[in-house]
Tab-separated table of C-alpha atoms and ligand atoms in Angstrom:
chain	number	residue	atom	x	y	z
A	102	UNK	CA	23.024	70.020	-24.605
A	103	UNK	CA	23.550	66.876	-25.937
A	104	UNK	CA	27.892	66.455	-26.254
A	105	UNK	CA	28.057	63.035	-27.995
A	106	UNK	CA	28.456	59.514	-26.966
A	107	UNK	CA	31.629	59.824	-25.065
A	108	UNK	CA	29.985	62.011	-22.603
A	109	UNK	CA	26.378	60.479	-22.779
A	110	UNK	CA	27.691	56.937	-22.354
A	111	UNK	CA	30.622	57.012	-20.332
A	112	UNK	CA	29.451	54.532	-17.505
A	113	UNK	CA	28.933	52.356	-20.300
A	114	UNK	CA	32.029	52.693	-22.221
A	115	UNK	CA	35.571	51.817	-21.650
A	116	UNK	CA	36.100	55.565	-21.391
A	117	UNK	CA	38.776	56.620	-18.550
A	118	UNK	CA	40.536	59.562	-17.072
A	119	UNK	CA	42.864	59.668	-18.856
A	120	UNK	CA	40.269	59.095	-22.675
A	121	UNK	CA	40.408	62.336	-24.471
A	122	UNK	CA	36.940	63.509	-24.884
A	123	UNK	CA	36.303	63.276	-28.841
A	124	UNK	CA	33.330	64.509	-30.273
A	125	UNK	CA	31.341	65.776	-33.470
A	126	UNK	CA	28.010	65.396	-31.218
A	127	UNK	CA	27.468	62.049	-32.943
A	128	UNK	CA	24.597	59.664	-32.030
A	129	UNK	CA	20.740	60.618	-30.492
A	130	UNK	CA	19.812	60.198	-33.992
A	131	UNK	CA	16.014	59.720	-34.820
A	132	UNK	CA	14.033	57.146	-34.381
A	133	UNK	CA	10.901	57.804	-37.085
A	134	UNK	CA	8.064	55.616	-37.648
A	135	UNK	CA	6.995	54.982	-41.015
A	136	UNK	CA	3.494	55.656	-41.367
A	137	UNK	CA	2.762	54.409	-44.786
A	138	UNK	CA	4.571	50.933	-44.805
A	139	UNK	CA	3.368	50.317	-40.924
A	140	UNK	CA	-0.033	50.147	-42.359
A	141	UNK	CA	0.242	48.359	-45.518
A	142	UNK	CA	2.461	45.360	-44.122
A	143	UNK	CA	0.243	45.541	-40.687
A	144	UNK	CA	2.893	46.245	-38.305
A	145	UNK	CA	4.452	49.081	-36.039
A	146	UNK	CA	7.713	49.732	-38.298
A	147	UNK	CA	9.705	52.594	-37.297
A	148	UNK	CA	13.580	53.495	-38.507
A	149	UNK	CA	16.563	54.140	-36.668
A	150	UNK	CA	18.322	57.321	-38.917
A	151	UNK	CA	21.779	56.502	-38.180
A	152	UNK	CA	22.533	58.854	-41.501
A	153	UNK	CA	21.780	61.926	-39.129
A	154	UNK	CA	25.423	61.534	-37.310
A	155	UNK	CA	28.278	63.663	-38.593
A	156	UNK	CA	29.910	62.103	-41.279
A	157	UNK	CA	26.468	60.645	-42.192
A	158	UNK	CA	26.348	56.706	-41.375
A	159	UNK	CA	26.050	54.740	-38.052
A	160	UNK	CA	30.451	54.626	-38.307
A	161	UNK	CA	30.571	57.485	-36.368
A	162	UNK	CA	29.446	55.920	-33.399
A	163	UNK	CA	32.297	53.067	-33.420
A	164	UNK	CA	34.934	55.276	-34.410
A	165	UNK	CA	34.829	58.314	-31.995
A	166	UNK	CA	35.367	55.600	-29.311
A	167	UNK	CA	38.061	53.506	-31.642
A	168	UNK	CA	39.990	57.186	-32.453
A	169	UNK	CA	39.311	58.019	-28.571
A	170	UNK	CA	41.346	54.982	-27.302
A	171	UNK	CA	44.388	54.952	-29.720
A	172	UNK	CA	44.735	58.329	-29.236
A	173	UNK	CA	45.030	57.632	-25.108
A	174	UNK	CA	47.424	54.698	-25.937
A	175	UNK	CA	49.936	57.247	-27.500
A	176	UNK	CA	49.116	56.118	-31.006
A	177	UNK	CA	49.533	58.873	-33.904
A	178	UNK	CA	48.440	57.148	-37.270
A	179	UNK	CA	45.258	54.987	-37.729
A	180	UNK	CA	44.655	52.524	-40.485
A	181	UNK	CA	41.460	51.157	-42.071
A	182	UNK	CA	39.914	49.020	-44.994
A	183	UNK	CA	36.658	50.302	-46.219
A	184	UNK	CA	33.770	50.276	-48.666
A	185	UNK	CA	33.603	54.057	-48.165
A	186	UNK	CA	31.539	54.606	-44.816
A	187	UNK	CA	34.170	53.333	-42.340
A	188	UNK	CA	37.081	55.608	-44.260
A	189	UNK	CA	34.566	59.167	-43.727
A	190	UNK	CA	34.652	58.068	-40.163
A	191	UNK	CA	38.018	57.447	-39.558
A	192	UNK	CA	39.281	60.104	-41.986
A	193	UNK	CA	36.987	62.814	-39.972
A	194	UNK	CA	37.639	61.882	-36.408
A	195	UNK	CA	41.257	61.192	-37.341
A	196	UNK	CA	41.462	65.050	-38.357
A	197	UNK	CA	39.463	66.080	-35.231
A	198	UNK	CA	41.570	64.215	-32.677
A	199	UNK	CA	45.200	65.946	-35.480
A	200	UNK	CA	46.033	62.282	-36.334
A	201	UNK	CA	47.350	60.575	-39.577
A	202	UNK	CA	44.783	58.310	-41.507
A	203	UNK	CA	45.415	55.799	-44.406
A	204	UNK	CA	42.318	54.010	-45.874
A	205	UNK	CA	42.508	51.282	-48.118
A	206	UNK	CA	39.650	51.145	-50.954
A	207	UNK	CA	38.240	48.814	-53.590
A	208	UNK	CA	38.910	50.849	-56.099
A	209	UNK	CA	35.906	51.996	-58.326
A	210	UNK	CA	33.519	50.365	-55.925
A	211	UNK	CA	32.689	53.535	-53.421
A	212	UNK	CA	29.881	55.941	-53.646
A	213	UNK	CA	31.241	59.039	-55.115
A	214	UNK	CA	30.176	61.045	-51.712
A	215	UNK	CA	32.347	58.511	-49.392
A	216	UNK	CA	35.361	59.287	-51.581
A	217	UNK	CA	34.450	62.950	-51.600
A	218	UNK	CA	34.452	62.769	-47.589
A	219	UNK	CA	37.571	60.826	-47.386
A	220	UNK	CA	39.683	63.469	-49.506
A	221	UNK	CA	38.171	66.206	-47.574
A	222	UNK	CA	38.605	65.118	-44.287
A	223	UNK	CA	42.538	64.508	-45.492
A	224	UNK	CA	43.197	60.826	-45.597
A	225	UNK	CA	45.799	59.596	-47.617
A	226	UNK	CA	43.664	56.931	-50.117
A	227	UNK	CA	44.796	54.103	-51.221
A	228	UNK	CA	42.662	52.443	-53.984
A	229	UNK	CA	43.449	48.840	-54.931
A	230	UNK	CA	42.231	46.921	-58.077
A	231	UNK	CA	40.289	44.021	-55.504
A	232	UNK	CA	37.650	43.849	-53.067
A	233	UNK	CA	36.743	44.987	-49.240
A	234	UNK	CA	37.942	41.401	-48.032
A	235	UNK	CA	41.229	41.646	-49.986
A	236	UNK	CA	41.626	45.158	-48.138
A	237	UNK	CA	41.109	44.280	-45.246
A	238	UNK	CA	43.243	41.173	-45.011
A	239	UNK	CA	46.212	43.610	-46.321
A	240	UNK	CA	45.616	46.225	-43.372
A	241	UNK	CA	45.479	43.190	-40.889
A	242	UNK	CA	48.911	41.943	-41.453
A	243	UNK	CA	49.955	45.901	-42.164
A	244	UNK	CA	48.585	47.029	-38.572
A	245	UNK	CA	50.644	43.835	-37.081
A	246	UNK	CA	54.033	45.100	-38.746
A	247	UNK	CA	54.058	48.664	-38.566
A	248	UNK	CA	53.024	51.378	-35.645
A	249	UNK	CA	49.376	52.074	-36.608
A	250	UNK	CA	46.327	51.523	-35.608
A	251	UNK	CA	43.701	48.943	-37.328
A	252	UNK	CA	40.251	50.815	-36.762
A	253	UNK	CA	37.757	48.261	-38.630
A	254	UNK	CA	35.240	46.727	-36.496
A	255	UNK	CA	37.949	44.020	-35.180
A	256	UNK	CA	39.188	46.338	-33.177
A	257	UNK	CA	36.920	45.506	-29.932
A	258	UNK	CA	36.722	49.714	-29.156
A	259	UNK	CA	34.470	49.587	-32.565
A	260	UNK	CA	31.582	47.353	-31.215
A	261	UNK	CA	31.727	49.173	-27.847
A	262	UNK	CA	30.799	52.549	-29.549
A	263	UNK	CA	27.824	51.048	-31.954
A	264	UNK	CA	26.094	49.551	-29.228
A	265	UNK	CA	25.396	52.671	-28.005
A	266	UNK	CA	22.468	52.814	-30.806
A	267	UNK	CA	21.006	49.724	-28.963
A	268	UNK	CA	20.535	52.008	-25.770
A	269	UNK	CA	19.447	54.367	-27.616
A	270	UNK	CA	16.230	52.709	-29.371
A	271	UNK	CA	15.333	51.017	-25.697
A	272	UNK	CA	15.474	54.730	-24.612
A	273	UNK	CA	13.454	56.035	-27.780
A	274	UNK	CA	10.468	53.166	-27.002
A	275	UNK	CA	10.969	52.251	-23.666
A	276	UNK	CA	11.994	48.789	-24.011
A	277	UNK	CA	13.330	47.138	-27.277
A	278	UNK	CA	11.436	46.256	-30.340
A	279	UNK	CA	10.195	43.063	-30.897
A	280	UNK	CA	12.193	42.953	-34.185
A	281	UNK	CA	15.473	44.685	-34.675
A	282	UNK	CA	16.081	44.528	-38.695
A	283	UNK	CA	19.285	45.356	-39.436
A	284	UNK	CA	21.828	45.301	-43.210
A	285	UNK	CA	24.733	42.598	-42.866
A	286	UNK	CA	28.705	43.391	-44.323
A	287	UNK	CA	31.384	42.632	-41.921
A	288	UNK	CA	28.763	42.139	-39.715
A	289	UNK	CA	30.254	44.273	-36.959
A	290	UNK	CA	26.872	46.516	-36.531
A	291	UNK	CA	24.638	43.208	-34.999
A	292	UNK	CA	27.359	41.766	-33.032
A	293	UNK	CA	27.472	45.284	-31.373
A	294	UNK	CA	23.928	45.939	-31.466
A	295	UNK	CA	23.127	42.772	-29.637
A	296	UNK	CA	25.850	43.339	-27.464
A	297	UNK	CA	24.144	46.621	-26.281
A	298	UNK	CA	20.576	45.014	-26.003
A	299	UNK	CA	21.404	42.356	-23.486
A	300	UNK	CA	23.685	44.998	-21.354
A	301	UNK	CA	20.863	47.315	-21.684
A	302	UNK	CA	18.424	44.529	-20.396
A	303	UNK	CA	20.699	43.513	-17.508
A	304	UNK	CA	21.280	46.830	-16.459
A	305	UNK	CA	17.276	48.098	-17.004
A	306	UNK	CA	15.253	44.899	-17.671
A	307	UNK	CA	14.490	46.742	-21.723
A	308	UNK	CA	13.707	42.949	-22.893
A	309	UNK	CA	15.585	41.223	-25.840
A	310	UNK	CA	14.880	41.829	-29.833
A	311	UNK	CA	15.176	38.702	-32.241
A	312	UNK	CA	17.605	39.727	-34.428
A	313	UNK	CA	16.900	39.408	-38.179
A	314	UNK	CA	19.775	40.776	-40.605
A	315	UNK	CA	20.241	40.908	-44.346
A	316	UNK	CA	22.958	40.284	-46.337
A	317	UNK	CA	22.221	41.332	-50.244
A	318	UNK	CA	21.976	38.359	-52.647
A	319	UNK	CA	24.951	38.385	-54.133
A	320	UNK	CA	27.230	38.722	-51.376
A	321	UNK	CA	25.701	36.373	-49.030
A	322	UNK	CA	28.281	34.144	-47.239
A	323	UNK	CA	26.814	33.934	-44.005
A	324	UNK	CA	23.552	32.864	-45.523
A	325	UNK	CA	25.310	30.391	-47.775
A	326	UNK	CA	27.254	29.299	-45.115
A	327	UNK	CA	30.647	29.801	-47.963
A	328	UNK	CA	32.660	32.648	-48.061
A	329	UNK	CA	31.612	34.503	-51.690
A	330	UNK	CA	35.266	35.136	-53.608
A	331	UNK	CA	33.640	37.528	-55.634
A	332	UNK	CA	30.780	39.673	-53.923
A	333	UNK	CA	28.695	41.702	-56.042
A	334	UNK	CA	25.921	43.576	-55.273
A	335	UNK	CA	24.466	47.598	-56.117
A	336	UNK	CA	24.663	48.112	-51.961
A	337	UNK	CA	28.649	48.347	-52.544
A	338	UNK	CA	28.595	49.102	-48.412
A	339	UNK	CA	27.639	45.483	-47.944
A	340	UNK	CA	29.799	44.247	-50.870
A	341	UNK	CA	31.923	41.886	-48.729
A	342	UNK	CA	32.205	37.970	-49.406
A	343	UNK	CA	33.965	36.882	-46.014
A	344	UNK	CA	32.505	39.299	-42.964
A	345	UNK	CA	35.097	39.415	-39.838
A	346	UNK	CA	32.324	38.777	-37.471
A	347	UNK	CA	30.794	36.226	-38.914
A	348	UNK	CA	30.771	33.988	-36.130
A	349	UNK	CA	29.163	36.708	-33.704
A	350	UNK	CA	26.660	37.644	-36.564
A	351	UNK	CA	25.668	34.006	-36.164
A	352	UNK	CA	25.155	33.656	-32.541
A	353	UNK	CA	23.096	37.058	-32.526
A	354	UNK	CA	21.092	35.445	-34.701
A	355	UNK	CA	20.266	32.245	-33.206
A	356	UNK	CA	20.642	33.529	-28.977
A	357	UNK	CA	17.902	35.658	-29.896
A	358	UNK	CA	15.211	33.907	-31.931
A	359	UNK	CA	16.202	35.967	-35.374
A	360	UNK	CA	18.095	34.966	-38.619
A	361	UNK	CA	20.495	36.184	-40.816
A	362	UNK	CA	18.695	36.322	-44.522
A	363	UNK	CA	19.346	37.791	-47.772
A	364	UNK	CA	17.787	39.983	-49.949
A	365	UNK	CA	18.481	40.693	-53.632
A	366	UNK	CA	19.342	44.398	-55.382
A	367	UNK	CA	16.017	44.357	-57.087
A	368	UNK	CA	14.087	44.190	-52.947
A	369	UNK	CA	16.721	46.372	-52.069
A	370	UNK	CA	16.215	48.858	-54.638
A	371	UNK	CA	11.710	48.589	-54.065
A	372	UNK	CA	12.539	49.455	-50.470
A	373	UNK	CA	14.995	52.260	-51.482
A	374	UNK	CA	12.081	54.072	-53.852
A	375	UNK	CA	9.390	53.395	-51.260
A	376	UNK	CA	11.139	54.558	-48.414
A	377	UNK	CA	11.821	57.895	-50.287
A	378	UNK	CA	8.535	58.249	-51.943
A	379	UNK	CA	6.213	57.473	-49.477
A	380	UNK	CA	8.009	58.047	-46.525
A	381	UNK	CA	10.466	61.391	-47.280
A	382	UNK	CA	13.605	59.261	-45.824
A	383	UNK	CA	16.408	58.915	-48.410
A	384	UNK	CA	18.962	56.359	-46.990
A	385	UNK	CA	21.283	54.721	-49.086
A	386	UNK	CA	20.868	51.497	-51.106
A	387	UNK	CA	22.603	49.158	-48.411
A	388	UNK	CA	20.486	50.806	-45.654
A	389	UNK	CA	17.526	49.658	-47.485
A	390	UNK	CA	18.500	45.693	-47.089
A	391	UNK	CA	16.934	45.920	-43.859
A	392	UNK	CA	13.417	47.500	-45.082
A	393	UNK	CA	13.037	44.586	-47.822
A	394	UNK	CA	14.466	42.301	-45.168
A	395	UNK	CA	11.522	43.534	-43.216
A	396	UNK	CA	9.022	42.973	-46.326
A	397	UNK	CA	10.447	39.544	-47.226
A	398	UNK	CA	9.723	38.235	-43.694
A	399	UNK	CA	6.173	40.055	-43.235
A	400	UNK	CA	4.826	38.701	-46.629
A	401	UNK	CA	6.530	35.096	-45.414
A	402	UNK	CA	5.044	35.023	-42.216
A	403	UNK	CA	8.676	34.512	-40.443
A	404	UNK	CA	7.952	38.399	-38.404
A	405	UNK	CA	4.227	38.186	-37.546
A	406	UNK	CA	1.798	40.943	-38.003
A	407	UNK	CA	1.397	43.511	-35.469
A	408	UNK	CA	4.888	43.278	-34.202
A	409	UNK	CA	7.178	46.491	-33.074
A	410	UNK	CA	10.096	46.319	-35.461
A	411	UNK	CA	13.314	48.989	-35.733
A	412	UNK	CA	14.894	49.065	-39.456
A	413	UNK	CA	18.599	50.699	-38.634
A	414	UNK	CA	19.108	52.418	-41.883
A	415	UNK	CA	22.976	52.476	-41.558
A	416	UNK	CA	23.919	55.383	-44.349
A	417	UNK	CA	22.618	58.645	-45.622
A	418	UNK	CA	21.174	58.815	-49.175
A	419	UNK	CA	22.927	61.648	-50.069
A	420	UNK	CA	26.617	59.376	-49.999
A	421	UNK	CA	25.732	57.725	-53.133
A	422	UNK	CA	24.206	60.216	-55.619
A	423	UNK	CA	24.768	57.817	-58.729
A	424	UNK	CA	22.864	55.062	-57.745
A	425	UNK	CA	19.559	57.035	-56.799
A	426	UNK	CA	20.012	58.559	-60.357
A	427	UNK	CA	20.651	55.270	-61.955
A	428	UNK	CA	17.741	53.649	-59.949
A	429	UNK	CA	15.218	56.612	-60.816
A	430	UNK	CA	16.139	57.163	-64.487
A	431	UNK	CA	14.405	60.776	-64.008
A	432	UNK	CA	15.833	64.093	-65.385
A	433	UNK	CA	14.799	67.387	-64.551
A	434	UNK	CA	12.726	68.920	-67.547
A	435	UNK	CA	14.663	71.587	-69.108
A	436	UNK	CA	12.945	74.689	-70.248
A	437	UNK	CA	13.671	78.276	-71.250
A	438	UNK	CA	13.928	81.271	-68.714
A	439	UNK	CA	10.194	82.295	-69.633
A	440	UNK	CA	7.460	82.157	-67.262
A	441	UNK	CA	4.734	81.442	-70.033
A	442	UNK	CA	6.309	78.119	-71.445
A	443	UNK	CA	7.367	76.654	-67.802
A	444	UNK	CA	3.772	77.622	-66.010
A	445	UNK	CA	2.109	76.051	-69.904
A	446	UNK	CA	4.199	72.984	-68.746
A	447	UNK	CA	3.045	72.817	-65.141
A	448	UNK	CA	-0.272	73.198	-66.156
A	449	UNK	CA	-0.112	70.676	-68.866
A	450	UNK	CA	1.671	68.241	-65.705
A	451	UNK	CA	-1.689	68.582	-63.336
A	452	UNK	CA	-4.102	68.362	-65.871
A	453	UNK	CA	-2.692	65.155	-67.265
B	77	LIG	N1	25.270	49.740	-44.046
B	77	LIG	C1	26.194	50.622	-44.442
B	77	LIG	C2	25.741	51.911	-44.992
B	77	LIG	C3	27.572	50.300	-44.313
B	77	LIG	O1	28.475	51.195	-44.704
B	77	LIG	C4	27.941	49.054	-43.797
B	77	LIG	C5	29.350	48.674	-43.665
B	77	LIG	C6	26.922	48.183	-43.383
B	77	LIG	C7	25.599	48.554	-43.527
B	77	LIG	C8	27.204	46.859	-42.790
B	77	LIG	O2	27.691	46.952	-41.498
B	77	LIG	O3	29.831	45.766	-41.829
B	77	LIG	O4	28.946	46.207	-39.563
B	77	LIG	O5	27.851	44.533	-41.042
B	77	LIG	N2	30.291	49.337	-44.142
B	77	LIG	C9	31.717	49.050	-43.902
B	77	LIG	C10	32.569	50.191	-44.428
B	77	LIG	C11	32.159	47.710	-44.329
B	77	LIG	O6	33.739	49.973	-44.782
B	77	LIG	O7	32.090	51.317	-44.468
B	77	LIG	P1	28.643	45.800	-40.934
């Protein structure tokens, strides 16, 4: 039975005697190739479902190890700045492991089903009137005056826990991809997914992915090379104007052959209808910067046809209900409870 990535990884994790063994069973999530788009951009494309862990984004796997530690280290209270994925983390291991949790929000800016987690799961919810980066410098200084513990990907115990998804895919194929396309915010998830390809090759000799991940359009520092004082963009999960890895994000990039591109709401919202439509995989809007990465760089020529490329499609669909309404402008058709009238209508549908 598979008991989470705790358990799974421990020879690989800085996971002790004396590390409580926290779990929701997260990580071993799928890794599906997409039939469709494989053939009409002429390469092997599959995705890596990180929306199949618990709270339903690829979070889980940096927190379980993040909650793990400051729970060994005595610590009762952690803290964390979000766009709305980190806080359903926190806020459900946090409850698991009977621990306080304070998130700090943008407010108005977070998919209705990340908010809906966060108040579940019991965190106390802060919402101010500014953006991820101002949130996140206010639970830096916070976490350095009071007792509590900063759980955003600066916390090292983060990146530890994500690379596990790294092992994973060399597992899943056998050696890595020739392409690993991945969404850019903070930039935590590359840092830590290169970080588990090259242990994973040491350890295994699983070879080395160029790295290619995409920021959205309009919140694009890294690829400006500026940090962006007011992001924007309908992927609020990647709505962040000065990432706290940048510099690692960076390195991935150019140590492995890749680059760190953008991609702009309208690519990002093709690949989030195509995905669904042709492919039955709903991820959510920011997810789907790393399919139109994918399709930017195929129709460019920068990934070559015929290579094996993983898409990590960071989020579940299902967190941000509004947007796939918005983006789909379709509404059920409403008929009365009478058999004759809806099967006229259904009939009248196929013979159009
Ligand atoms: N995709 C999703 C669905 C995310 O929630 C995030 C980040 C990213 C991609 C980008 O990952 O920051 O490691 O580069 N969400 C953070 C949060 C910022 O607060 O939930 P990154």
């Amino acid at each position: 039975m598979w008991r989470g990535l705790l358990h799974h990884y421990r020879d690989y994790l800085p996971v002790t005697d004396k590390t409580p063994m926290l779990s929701l069973h997260e990580g071993n999530t799928p890794l599906i190739p997409l039939v469709h788009l494989s053939e009409k951009l002429g390469v092997e494309l599959y995705v890596k479902t990180e929306g199949a862990n618990p709270t339903g984004s690829f979070k889980d796997r940096g927190m379980v190890m993040a909650v793990a530690k400051a729970k060994e280290e005595g610590s009762d209270t952690i803290i964390c700045a979000s766009t709305g994925n980190t806080s359903a983390a926190a806020a459900a291991y946090a409850a698991r492991a009977n621990m306080r949790c304070i998130i700090i929000i943008p407010d108005g800016k977070i998919a209705l089903g990340k908010l809906a987690q966060a108040v579940m799961y019991g965190a106390e919810i802060v919402a101010i009137q500014g953006n991820f980066d101002h949130a996140l410098k206010m639970v830096r200084r916070l976490s350095e005056m009071a007792p509590v513990t900063l759980v955003n990907s600066v916390n090292p115990y983060r990146i530890e826990g994500q690379k596990t998804a790294a092992f994973e895919i060399c597992e899943q194929l056998g050696e890595a991809p020739d392409v690993l396309a991945i969404p850019v915010g903070n930039a935590g998830n590359i840092t830590a997914y290169w970080k588990g390809f090259k242990q994973f090759h040491e350890k295994h000799g699983t070879k080395l992915p160029q790295m290619r991940g995409f920021e959205a359009e309009g919140a694009a520092a890294i690829v400006r090379n500026e940090v962006i004082e007011n992001p924007e963009t309908i992927a609020t999960a990647i709505r962040i104007g000065n990432p706290a890895s940048w510099e690692y994000a960076v390195q991935a990039a150019n140590e492995s052959g890749g680059k760190i591109d953008e991609v702009t709401d309208e690519q990002i919202l093709e690949a989030y209808r195509l995905l669904a439509r042709e492919e039955g995989i709903f991820a959510e809007p920011a997810s789907c910067a790393s399919i139109a990465g994918v399709m930017k760089q195929v129709a460019s020529g920068e990934i070559k046809k015929g290579s094996r490329i993983v898409a990590v499609l960071t989020g579940n669909g299902l967190k941000d209900p509004n947007v796939a309404m918005e983006a789909m402008n379709v509404q059920p058709t409403v008929l009365p409870n009478d058999e004759e009238v809806v099967f006229a209508h259904i009939q009248g549908a196929v013979l159009q």
